[in-house]
CSV table of C-alpha atoms in Angstrom, one decimal:
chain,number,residue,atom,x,y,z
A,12,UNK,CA,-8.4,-30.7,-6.8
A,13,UNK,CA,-4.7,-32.1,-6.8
A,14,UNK,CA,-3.9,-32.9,-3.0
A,15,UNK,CA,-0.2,-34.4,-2.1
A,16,UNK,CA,0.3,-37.5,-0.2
A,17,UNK,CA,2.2,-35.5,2.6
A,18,UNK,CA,2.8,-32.0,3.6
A,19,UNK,CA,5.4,-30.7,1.4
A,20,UNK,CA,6.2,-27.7,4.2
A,21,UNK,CA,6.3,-30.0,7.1
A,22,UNK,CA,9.8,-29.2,9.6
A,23,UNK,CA,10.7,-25.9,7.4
A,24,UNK,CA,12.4,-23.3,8.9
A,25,UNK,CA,10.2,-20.0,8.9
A,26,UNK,CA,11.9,-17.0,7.4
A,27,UNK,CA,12.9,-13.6,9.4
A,28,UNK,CA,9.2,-12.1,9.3
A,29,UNK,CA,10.8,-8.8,8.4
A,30,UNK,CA,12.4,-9.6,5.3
A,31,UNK,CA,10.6,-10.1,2.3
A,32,UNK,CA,13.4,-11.3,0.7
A,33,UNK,CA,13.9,-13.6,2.7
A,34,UNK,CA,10.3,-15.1,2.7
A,35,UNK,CA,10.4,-15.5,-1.1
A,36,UNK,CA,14.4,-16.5,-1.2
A,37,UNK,CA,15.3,-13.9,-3.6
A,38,UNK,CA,18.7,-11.5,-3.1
A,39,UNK,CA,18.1,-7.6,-2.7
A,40,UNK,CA,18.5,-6.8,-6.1
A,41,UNK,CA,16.5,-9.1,-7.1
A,42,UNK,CA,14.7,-8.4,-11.0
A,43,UNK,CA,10.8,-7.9,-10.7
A,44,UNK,CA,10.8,-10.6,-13.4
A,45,UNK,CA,12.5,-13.1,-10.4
A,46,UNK,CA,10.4,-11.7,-7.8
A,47,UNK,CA,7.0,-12.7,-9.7
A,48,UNK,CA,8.7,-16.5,-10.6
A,49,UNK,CA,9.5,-16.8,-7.1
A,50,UNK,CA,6.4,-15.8,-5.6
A,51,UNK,CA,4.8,-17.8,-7.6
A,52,UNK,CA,6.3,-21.2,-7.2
A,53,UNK,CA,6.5,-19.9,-3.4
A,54,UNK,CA,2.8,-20.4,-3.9
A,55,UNK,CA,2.2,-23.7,-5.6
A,56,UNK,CA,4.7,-25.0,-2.7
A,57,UNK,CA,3.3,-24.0,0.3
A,58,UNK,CA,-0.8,-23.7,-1.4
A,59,UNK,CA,-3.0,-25.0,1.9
A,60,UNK,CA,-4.4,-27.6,-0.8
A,61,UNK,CA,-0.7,-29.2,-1.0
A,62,UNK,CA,-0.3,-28.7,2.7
A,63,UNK,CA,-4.0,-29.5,3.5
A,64,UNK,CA,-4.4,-29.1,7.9
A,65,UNK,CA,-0.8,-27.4,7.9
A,66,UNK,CA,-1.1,-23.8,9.8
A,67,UNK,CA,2.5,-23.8,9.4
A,68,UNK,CA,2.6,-23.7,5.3
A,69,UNK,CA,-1.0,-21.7,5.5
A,70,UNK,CA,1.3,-18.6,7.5
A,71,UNK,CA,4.2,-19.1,4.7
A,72,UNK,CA,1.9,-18.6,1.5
A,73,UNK,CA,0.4,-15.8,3.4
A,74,UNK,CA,4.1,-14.1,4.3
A,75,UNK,CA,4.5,-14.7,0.4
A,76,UNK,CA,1.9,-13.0,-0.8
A,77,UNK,CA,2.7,-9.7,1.7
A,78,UNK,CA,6.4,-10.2,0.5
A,79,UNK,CA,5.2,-10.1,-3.3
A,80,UNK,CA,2.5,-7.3,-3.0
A,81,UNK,CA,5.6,-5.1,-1.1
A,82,UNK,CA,8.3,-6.0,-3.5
A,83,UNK,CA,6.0,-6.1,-7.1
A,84,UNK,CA,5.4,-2.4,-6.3
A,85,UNK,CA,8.1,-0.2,-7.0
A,86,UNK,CA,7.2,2.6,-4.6
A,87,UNK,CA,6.5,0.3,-2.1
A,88,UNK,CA,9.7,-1.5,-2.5
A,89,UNK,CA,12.1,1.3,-2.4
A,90,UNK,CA,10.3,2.5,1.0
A,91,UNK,CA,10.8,-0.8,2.3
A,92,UNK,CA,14.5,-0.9,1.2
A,93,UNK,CA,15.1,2.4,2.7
A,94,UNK,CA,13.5,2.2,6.2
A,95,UNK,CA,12.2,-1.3,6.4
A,96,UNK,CA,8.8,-2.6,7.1
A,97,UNK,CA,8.4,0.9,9.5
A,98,UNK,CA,8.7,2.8,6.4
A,99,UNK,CA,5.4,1.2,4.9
A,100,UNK,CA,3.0,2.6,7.3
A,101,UNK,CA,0.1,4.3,5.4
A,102,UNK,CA,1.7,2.7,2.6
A,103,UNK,CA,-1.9,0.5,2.4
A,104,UNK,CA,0.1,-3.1,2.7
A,105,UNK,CA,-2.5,-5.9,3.4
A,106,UNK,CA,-2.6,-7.9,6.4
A,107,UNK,CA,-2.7,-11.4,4.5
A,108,UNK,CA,-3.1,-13.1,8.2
A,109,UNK,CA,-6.8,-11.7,7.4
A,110,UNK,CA,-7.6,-12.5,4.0
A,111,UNK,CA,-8.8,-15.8,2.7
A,112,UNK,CA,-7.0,-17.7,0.6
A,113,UNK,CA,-8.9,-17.9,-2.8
A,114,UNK,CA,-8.9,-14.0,-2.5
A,115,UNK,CA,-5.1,-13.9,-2.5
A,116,UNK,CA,-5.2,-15.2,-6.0
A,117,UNK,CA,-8.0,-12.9,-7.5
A,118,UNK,CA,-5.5,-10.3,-5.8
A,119,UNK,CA,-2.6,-11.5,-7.9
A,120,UNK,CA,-4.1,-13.4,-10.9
A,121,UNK,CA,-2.2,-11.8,-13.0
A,122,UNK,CA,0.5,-13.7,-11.7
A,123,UNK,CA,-1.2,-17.5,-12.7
A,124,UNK,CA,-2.5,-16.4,-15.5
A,125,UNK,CA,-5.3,-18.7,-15.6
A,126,UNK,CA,-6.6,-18.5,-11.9
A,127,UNK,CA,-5.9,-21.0,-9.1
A,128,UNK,CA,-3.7,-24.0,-9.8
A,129,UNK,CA,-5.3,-26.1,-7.7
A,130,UNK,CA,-8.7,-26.8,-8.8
A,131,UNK,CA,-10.4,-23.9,-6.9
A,132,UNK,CA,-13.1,-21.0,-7.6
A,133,UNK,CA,-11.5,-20.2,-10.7
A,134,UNK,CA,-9.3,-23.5,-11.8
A,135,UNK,CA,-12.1,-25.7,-14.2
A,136,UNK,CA,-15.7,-24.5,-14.3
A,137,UNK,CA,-17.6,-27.4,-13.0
A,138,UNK,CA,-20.5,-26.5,-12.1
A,139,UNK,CA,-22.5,-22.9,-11.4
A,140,UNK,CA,-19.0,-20.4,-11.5
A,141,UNK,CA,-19.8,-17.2,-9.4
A,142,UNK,CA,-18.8,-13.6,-11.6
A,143,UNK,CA,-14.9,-12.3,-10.9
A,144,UNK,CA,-14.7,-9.7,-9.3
A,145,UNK,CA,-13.9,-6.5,-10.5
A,146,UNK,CA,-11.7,-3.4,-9.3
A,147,UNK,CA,-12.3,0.3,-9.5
A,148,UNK,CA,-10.2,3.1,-7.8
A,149,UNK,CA,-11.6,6.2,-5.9
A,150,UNK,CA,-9.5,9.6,-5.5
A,151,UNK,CA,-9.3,11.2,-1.8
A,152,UNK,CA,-8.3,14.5,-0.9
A,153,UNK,CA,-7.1,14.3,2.7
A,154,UNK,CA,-9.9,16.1,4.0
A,155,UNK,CA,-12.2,13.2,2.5
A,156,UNK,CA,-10.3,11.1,4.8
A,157,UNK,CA,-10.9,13.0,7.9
A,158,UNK,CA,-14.5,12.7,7.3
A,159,UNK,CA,-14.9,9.9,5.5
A,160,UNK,CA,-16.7,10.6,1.8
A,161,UNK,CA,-20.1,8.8,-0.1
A,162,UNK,CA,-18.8,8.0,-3.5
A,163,UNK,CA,-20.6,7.1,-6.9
A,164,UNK,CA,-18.9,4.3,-9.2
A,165,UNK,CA,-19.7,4.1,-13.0
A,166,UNK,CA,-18.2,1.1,-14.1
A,167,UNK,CA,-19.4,-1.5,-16.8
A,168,UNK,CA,-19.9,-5.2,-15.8
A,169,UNK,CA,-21.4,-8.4,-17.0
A,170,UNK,CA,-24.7,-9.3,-16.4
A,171,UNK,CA,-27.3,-12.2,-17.7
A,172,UNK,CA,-29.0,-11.9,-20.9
A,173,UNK,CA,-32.3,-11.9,-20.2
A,174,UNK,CA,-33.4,-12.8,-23.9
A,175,UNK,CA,-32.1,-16.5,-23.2
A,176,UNK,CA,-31.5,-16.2,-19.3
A,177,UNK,CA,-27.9,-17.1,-19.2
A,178,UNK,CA,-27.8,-19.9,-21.6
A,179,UNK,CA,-26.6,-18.6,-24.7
A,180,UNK,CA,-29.0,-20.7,-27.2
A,181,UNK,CA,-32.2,-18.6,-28.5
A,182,UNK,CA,-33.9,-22.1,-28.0
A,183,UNK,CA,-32.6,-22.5,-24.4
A,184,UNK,CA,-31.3,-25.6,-25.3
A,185,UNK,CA,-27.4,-26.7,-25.5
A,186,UNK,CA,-25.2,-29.3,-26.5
A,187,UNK,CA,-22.8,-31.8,-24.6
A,188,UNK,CA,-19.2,-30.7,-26.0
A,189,UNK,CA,-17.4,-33.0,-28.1
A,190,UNK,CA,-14.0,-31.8,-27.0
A,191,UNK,CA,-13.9,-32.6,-23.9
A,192,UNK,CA,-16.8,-35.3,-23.7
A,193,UNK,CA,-19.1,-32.7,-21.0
A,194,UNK,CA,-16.1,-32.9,-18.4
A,195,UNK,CA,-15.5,-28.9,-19.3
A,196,UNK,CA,-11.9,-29.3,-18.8
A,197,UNK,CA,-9.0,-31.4,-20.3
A,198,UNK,CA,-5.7,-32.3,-19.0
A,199,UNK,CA,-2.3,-32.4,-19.8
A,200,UNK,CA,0.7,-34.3,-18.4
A,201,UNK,CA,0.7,-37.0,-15.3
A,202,UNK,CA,2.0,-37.3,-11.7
A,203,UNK,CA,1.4,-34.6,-9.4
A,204,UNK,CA,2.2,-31.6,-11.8
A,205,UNK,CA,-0.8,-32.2,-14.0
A,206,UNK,CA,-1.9,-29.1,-16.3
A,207,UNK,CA,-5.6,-29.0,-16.0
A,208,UNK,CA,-7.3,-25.8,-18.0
A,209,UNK,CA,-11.1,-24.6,-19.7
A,210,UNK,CA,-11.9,-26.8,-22.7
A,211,UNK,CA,-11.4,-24.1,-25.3
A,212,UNK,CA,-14.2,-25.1,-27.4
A,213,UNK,CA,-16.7,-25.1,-24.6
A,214,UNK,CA,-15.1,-22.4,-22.4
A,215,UNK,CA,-15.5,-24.8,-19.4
A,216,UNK,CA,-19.4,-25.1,-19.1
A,217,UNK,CA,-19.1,-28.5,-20.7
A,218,UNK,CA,-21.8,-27.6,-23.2
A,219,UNK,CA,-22.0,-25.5,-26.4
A,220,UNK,CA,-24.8,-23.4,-28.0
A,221,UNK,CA,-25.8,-24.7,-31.7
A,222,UNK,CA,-28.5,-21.9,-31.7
A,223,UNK,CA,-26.6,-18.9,-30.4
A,224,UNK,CA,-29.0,-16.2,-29.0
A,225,UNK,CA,-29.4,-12.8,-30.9
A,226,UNK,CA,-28.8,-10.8,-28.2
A,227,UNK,CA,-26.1,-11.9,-26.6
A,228,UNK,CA,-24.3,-14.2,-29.8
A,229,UNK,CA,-24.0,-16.9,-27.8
A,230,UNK,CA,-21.9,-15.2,-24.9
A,231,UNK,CA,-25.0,-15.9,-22.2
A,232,UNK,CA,-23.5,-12.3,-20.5
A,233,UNK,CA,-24.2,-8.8,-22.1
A,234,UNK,CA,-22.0,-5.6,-20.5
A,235,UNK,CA,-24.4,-2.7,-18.8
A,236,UNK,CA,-23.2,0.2,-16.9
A,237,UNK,CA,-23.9,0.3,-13.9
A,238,UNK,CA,-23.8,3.5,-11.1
A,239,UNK,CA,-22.9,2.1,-7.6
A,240,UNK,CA,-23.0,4.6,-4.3
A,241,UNK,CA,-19.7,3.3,-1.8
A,242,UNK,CA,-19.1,5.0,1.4
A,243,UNK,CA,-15.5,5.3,2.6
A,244,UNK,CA,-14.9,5.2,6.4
A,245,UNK,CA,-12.6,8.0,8.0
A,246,UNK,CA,-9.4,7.5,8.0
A,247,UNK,CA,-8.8,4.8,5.2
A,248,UNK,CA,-4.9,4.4,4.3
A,249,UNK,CA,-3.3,5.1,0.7
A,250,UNK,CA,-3.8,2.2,-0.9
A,251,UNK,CA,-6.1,0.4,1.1
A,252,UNK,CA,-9.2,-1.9,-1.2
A,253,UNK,CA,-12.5,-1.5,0.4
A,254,UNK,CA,-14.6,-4.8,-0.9
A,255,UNK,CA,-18.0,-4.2,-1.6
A,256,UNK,CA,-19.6,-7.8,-1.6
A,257,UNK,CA,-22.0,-8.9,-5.1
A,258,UNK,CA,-21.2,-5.9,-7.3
A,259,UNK,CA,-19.2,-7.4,-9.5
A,260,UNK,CA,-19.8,-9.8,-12.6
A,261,UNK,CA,-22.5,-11.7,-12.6
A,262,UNK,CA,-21.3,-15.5,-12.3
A,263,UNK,CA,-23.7,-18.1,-14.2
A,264,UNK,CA,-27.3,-19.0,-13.7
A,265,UNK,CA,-27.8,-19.6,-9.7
A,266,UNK,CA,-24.4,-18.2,-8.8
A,267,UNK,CA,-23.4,-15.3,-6.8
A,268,UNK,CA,-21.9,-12.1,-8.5
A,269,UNK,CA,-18.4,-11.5,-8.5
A,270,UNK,CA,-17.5,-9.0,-5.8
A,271,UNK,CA,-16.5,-4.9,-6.0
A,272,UNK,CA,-12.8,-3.9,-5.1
A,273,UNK,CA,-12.3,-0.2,-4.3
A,274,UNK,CA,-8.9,1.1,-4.2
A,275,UNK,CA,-8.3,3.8,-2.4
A,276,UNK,CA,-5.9,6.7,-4.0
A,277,UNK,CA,-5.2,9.9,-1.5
A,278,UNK,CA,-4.0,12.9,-3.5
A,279,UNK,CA,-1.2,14.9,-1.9
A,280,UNK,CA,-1.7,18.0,0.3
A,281,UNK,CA,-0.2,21.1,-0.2
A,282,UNK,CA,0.6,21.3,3.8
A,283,UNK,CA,0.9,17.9,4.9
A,284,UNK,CA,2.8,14.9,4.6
A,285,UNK,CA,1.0,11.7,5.9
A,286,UNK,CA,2.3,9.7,8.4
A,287,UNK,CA,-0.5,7.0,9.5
A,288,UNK,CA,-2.8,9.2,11.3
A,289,UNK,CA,-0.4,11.8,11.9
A,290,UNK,CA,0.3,14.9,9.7
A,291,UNK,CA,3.6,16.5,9.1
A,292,UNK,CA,3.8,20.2,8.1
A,293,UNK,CA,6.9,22.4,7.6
A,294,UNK,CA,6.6,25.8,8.9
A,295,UNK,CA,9.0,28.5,7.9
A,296,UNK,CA,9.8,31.4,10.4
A,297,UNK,CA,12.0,34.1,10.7
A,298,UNK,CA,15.2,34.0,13.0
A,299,UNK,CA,13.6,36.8,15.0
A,300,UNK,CA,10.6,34.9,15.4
A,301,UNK,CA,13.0,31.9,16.6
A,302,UNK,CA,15.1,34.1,19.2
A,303,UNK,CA,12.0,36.2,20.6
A,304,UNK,CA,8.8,34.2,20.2
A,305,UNK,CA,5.7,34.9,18.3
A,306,UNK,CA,2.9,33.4,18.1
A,307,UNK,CA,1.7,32.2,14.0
A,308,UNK,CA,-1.2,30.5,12.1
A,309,UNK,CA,-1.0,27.1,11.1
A,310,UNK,CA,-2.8,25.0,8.6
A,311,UNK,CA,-5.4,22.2,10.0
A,312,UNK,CA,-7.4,20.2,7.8
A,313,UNK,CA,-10.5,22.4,9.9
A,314,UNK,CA,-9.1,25.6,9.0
A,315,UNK,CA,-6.2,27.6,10.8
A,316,UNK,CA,-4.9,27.3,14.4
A,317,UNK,CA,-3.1,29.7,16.3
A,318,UNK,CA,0.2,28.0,17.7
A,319,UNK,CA,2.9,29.9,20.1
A,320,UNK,CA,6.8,30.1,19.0
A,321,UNK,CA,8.6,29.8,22.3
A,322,UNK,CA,11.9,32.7,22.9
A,323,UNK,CA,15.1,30.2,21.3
A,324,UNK,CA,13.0,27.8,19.1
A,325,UNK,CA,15.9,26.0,16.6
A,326,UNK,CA,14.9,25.5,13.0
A,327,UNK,CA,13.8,22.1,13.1
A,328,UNK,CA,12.3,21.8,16.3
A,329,UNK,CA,9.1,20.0,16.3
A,330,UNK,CA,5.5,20.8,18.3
A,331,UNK,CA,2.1,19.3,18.1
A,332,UNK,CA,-1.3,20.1,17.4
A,333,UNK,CA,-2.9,17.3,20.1
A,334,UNK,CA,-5.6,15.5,17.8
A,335,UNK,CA,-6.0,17.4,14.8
A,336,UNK,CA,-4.5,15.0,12.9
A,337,UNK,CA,-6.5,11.9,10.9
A,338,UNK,CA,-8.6,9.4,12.5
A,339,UNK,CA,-7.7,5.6,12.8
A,340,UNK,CA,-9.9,3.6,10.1
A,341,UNK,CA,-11.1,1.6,13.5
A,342,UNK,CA,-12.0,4.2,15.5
A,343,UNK,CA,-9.3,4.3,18.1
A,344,UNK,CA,-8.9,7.9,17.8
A,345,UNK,CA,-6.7,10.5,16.0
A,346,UNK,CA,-3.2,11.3,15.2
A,347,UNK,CA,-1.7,14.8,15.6
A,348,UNK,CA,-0.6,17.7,13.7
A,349,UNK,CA,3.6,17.7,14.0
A,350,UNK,CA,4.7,21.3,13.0
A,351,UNK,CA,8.5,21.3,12.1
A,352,UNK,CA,10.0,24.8,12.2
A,353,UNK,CA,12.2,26.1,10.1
A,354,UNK,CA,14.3,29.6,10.4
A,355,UNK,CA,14.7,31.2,7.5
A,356,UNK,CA,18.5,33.6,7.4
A,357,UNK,CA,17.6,36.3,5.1
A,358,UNK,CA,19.9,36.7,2.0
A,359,UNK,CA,19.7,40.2,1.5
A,360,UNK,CA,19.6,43.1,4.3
A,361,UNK,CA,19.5,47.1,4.3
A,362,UNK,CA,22.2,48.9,5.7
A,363,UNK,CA,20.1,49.4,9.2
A,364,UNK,CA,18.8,45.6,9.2
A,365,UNK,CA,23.3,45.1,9.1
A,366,UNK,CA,24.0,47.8,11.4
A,367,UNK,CA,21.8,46.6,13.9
A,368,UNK,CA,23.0,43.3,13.6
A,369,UNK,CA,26.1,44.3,13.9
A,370,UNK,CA,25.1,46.2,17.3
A,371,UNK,CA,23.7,43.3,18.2
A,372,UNK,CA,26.5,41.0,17.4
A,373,UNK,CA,28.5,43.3,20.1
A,374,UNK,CA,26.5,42.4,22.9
A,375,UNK,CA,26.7,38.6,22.5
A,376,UNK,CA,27.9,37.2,25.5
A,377,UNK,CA,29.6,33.9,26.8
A,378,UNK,CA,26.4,31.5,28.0
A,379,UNK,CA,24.0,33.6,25.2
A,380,UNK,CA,24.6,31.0,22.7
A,381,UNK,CA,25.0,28.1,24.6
A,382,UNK,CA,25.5,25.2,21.8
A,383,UNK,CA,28.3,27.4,19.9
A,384,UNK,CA,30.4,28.4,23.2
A,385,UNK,CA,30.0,24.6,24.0
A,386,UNK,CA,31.6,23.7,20.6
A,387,UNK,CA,34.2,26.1,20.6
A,388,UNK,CA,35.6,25.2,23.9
A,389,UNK,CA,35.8,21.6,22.7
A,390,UNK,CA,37.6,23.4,19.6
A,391,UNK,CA,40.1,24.8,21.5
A,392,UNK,CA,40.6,21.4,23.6
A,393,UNK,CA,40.9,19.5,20.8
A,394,UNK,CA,43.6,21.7,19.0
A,395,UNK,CA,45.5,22.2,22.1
A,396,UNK,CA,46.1,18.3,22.8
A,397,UNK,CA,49.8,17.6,21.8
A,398,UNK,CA,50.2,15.6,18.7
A,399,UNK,CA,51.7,11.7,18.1
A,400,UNK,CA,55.0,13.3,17.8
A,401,UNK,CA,55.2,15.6,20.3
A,402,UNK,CA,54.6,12.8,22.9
A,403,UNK,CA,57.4,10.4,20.9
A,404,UNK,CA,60.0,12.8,20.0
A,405,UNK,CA,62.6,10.9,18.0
C-alpha cells in the first residue's frame, strides 16, 4: 500500500456541496473526456489511503464520486444542469456518504482501468483474491414498483474447476514465477507515484501451472450459468443497484465470491410521470366540464378512481389522489396521485354548438370572468396614462 507522509487534503477549502462542478474543479461545459481525468485524479488526491485518519478528505472523494456518477451520465447531467440537484430525485443518484470506499472503485473501475491504485482488493493479488463482482439489470413496470416483484437472473459467472480445485495444474502442483521472483507483482518508477501492476506472466498469483489442467487449460475458473431468484422491495428508484452479497465470481481457493449488483430500470407509463413517490398524470377535459363540474375516471396504478371537477376548474389546475401514489423504498409511506387538468377548446363546432355559444357569449357579464375583467381594466389604465412627452411638452 503506498501511504504519504502527511495528509495531502489537510486545511482545504470544501466545495459548494451543490455543485458538482465545483467538487471536481471542472467548468459547465466541461467534455466527458475532462470530467473522467478530473474525477480521477480528484480520487488519487483525496484516496483515504493518502489521507489515512482524515474525515475531511474521506467526505471529498466521496462528493467526487457523486459529482462523477451525476455528470458521466448524460441524462443525469442535463437534469442536473436544468433544475439542479432537485431535478435528480428518482433519478437513482447514490448516497456515497453510505458506501464503502473499495466499492466506489468496483463502481467506477472503468475509470482506473486496472482496479484501485492504492494496493487495495483489486491493486496486486497477494494472497487469496475474492471474485469481482458482477452486474445485471432488471426491468420494472411501475406497478412492479408499487408491489415490489421476485425476479429470476440468468447470468454466466466464474466458478472453481473442480477437476483441479482451483489450481490450474492437472497435478495440483505449481511453479514459483520467474518474472517476478513469487512477489506476483512488479513495479515501475520511484518516489511516491510508483506504478505497481499483475506480473503478466503469472497473472498476480505469484505461481504458474507447467501441467495445465484439461478442463479448465490452466485458467483454475470455468464459466457456468447460473439462475439466481432476487426480490425487489416496493418502491425502488430508477436507477437504483440492489447488491445481493456472494453471487458473483468466485474469488480463488478460500476466498469469498464476488458480489451481485442489480440495477434497477423502470419502464415508462402510459399515464404517469414519476416524481419520487409521487405520480403525475395529465387529464384532458372539456371546457364545459371546466365551467360546470363533472365528475371523471382517472387512472391508479389499482385500477380507476372516480375524482370530482369543481364548477370554474382552469386548465392546469392540479388535485390529488391522497396515497395512491408509490411507496417509499423505506417504508415511510406513499406519495400521491397529482392530476393536472387540461381544457381542451374544440376546433371544429356545428352551427348550434356556435349559435349557442354565441347566446351564451350575450349573457357574459362584468364579475363572470373575473381574471379577464381584471386584466382589461389594467389595459385600459395602462393605455390611458399620459406618455413621456405629454408630461414634457417641448
Amino acid at each position: 500500500m503506498l501511504c504519504s507522509a502527511g495528509s495531502v487534503a489537510e486545511g482545504l477549502p470544501m466545495p459548494d456541496d451543490d455543485d458538482y462542478y465545483a467538487s471536481l474543479g471542472v467548468a459547465r461545459g466541461a467534455s466527458a473526456d475532462a470530467i473522467k481525468k478530473a474525477y480521477r485524479q480528484c480520487a488519487i488526491k483525496y484516496h483515504p489511503d493518502r489521507n489515512p485518519g482524515n474525515a475531511e478528505a474521506e467526505a471529498r472523494f466521496k462528493k467526487c464520486a457523486e459529482a462523477y456518477e451525476v455528470l458521466s451520465d448524460a441524462d443525469k447531467r442535463q437534469r442536473y444542469d436544468q433544475f439542479g440537484k432537485e431535478g435528480l430525485r428518482g433519478a437513482g443518484v447514490h448516497d456515497f456518504s453510505h458506501v464503502d470506499v473499495r466499492d466506489i472503485f468496483s463502481m467506477f473501475e472503468d475509470v482506473f482501468g486496472f482496479g484501485d491504485l492504492f494496493g487495495g482488493r483489486r491493486g496486486g493479488r497477494r494472497g487469496a483474491q475474492p471474485g469481482q463482482s458482477l452486474r445485471c439489470f432488471i426491468d420494472l413496470t411501475l406497478k412492479e414498483v408499487l408491489s415490489g416483484s421476485a425476479k429470476t437472473v440468468r447470468l454466466s459467472r466464474q466458478e472453481l474447476c473442480e477437476a483441479c480445485g482451483g489450481s490450474g495444474s492437472a497435478s495440483g502442483r505449481r511453479q514459483t514465477c520467474r518474472t517476478c521472483g513469487g512477489r506476483g507483482r512488479l513495479q515501475h518508477g520511484g518516489g511516491f507515484f510508483r506504478l505497481v501492476r499483475d506480473c503478466p506472466q503469472c497473472g498476480g498469483t505469484g505461481t504458474i501451472v507447467a501441467d495445465p489442467c484439461p478442463t479448465c487449460g490452466g485458467r483454475r475458473f470455468v464459466t457456468r450459468k447460473r439462475t439466481i431468484d432476487v426480490q425487489i422491495p416496493p418502491g425502488i428508484e430508477d436507477g437504483q443497484r440492489i447488491r445481493y452479497a456472494g453471487q458473483g465470481n468466485a474469488g480463488d481457493p478460500g476466498a469469498p465470491r464476488g458480489d451481485l449488483f442489480a440495477v434497477v430500470r423502470v419502464q415508462p407509463h402510459a399515464f404517469f410521470d414519476r416524481h419520487g413517490g409521487d405520480l403525475l398524470c395529465m387529464l384532458p377535459i372539456s371546457f364545459t366540464q371546466a365551467a360546470l363540474g363533472a365528475k371523471v375516471e382517472v387512472p391508479t396504478l389499482e385500477g380507476k378512481e372516480e375524482m370530482e371537477i369543481t364548477r370554474g376548474t382552469q386548465s392546469g389546475d392540479l388535485y390529488r389522489l391522497d396515497g395512491k401514489g408509490l411507496p417509499d423504498v423505506r417504508g415511510r409511506g406513499r406519495g400521491d396521485i397529482l392530476v393536472q387538468v387540461v381544457a381542451e377548446i374544440p376546433k371544429k363546432l356545428t352551427r348550434r354548438q356556435k349559435d349557442l355559444l354565441r347566446e351564451f357569449a350575450e349573457t357574459e357579464k362584468k364579475g363572470v370572468l373575473p381574471q379577464r375583467e381584471s386584466f382589461l381594466e389594467r389595459l385600459a389604465g395602462y393605455f390611458s396614462q399620459p406618455s413621456e412627452k405629454d408630461k414634457n411638452p417641448s
